[in-house]
Coordinates of C-alpha atoms in Angstrom, one line a residue:
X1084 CA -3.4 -15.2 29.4
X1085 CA -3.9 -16.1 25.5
X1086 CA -2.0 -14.4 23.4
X1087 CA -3.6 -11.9 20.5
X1088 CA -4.4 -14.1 17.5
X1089 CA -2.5 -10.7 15.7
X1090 CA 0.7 -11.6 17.0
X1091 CA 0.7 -14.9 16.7
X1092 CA 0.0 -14.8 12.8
X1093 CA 2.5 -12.1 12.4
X1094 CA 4.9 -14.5 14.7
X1095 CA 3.9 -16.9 11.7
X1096 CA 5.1 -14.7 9.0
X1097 CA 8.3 -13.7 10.7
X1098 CA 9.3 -17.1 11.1
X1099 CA 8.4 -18.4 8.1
X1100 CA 9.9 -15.1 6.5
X1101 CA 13.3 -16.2 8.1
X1102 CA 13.4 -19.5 6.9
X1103 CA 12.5 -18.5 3.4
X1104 CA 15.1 -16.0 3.3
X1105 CA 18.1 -17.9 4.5
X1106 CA 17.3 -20.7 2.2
X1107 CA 17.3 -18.0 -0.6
X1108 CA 20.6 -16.8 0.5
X1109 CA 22.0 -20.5 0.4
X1110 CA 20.2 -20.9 -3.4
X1111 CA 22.3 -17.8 -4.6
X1112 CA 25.4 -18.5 -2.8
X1113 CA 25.2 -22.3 -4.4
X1114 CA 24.7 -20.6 -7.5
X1115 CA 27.3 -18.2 -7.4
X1116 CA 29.8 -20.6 -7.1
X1117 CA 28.5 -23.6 -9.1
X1118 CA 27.9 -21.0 -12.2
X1119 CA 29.8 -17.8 -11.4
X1120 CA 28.1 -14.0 -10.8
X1121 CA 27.8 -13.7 -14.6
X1122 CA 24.1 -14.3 -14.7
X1123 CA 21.8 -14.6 -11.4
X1124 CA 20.8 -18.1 -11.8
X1125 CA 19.8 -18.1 -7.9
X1126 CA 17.6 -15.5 -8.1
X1127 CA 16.0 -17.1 -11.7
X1128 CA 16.0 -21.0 -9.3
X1129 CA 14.3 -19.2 -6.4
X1130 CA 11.8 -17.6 -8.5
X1131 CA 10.9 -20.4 -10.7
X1132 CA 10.6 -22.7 -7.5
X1133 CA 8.8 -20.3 -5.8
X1134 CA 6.1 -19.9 -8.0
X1135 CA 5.8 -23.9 -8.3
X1136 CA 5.7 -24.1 -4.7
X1137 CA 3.3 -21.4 -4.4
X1138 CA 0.9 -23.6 -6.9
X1139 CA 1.4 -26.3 -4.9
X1140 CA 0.5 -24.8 -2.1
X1141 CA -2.2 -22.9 -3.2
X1142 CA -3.7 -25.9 -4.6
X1143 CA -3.7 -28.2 -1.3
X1144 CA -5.2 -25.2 0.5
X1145 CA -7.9 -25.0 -2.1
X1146 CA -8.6 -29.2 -1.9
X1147 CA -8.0 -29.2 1.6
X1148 CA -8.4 -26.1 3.3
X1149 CA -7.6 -27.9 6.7
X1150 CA -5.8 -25.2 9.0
X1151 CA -5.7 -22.7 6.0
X1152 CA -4.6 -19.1 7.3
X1153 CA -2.5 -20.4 9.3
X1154 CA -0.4 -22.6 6.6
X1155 CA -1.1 -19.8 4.4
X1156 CA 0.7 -17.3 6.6
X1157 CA 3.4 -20.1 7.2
X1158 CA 4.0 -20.8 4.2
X1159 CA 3.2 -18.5 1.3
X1160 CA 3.8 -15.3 3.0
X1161 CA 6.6 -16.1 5.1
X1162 CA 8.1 -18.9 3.3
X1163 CA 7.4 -18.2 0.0
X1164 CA 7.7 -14.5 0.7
X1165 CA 11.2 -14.4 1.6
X1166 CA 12.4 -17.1 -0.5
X1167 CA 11.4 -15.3 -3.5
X1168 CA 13.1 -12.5 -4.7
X1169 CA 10.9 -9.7 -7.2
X1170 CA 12.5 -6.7 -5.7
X1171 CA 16.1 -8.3 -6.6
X1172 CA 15.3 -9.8 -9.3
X1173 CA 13.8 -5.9 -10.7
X1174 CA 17.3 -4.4 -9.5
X1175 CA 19.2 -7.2 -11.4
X1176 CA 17.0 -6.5 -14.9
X1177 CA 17.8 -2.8 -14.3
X1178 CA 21.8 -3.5 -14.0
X1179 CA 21.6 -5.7 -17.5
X1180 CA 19.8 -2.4 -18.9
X1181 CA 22.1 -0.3 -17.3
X1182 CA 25.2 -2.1 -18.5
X1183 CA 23.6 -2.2 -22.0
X1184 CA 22.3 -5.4 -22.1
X1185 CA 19.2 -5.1 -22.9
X1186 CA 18.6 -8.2 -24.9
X1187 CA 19.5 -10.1 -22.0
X1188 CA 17.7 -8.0 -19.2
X1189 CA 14.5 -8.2 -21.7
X1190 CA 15.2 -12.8 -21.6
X1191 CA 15.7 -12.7 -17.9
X1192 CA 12.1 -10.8 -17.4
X1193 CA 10.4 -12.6 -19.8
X1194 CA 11.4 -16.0 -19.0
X1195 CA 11.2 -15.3 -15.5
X1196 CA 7.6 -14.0 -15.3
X1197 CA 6.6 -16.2 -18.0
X1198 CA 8.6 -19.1 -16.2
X1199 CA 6.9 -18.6 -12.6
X1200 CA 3.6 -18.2 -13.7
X1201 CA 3.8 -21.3 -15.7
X1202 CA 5.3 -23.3 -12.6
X1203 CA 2.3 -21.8 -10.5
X1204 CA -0.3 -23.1 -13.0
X1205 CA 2.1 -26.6 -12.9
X1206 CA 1.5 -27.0 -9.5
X1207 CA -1.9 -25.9 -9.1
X1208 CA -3.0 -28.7 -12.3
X1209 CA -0.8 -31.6 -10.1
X1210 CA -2.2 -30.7 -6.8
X1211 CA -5.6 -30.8 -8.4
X1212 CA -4.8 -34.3 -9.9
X1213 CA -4.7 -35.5 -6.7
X1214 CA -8.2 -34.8 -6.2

């Protein structure tokens, strides 16, 4: 009995959800202790490399298409989709406004949105390269 191509994409996005996830956690905890809690440097990493893998990604699927919804489940949604970290990073921007630092909470936004839509444009241009 074949199972319910459904379930297996969501099976897909669960596991590639997982994996994206813990290897957030590790980029934060590796931060935390290389540069101390003072400034969420993991969540800034994750999201930057997020967005260059998600250029990346997006551009091989666009030259290559092979196996496509698939890898794109894989991959972007799951991987990509637990690894980074918008809903965090929005809390963390709130705290720095909260605590008054509002200079800072308006750098962290900026050069994070500006920062992961930049790497996405990166790695869409060097997948294309390729072509």
């Amino acid at each position: 009995m074949a199972m319910n191509p459904g379930f297996n994409h969501l099976l897909l996005v669960a596991v590639g959800g997982g994996l994206g996830t813990a290897l957030r956690f590790g980029v934060g905890r590796w931060a935390i202790a290389l540069m101390g809690p003072g400034f969420p440097f993991g969540t800034f990493a994750v999201n930057i490399i997020g967005g260059f893998a998600m250029g990346l990604l997006a551009g091989w699927l666009a030259r290559f298409g092979e196996g496509g919804e698939e890898l794109r489940l894989l991959l972007g949604v799951g991987v990509l989709g637990g690894f980074t970290t918008f809903s965090a990073f929005s809390l963390e921007v709130f705290n720095m406004i909260s605590r008054a630092e509002v200079a800072l909470a308006a750098a962290y936004a900026i050069s994070s949105v500006a920062g992961s839509v930049l790497a996405v444009l990166a790695g869409v241009w060097l997948m294309r390269s390729f072509a």
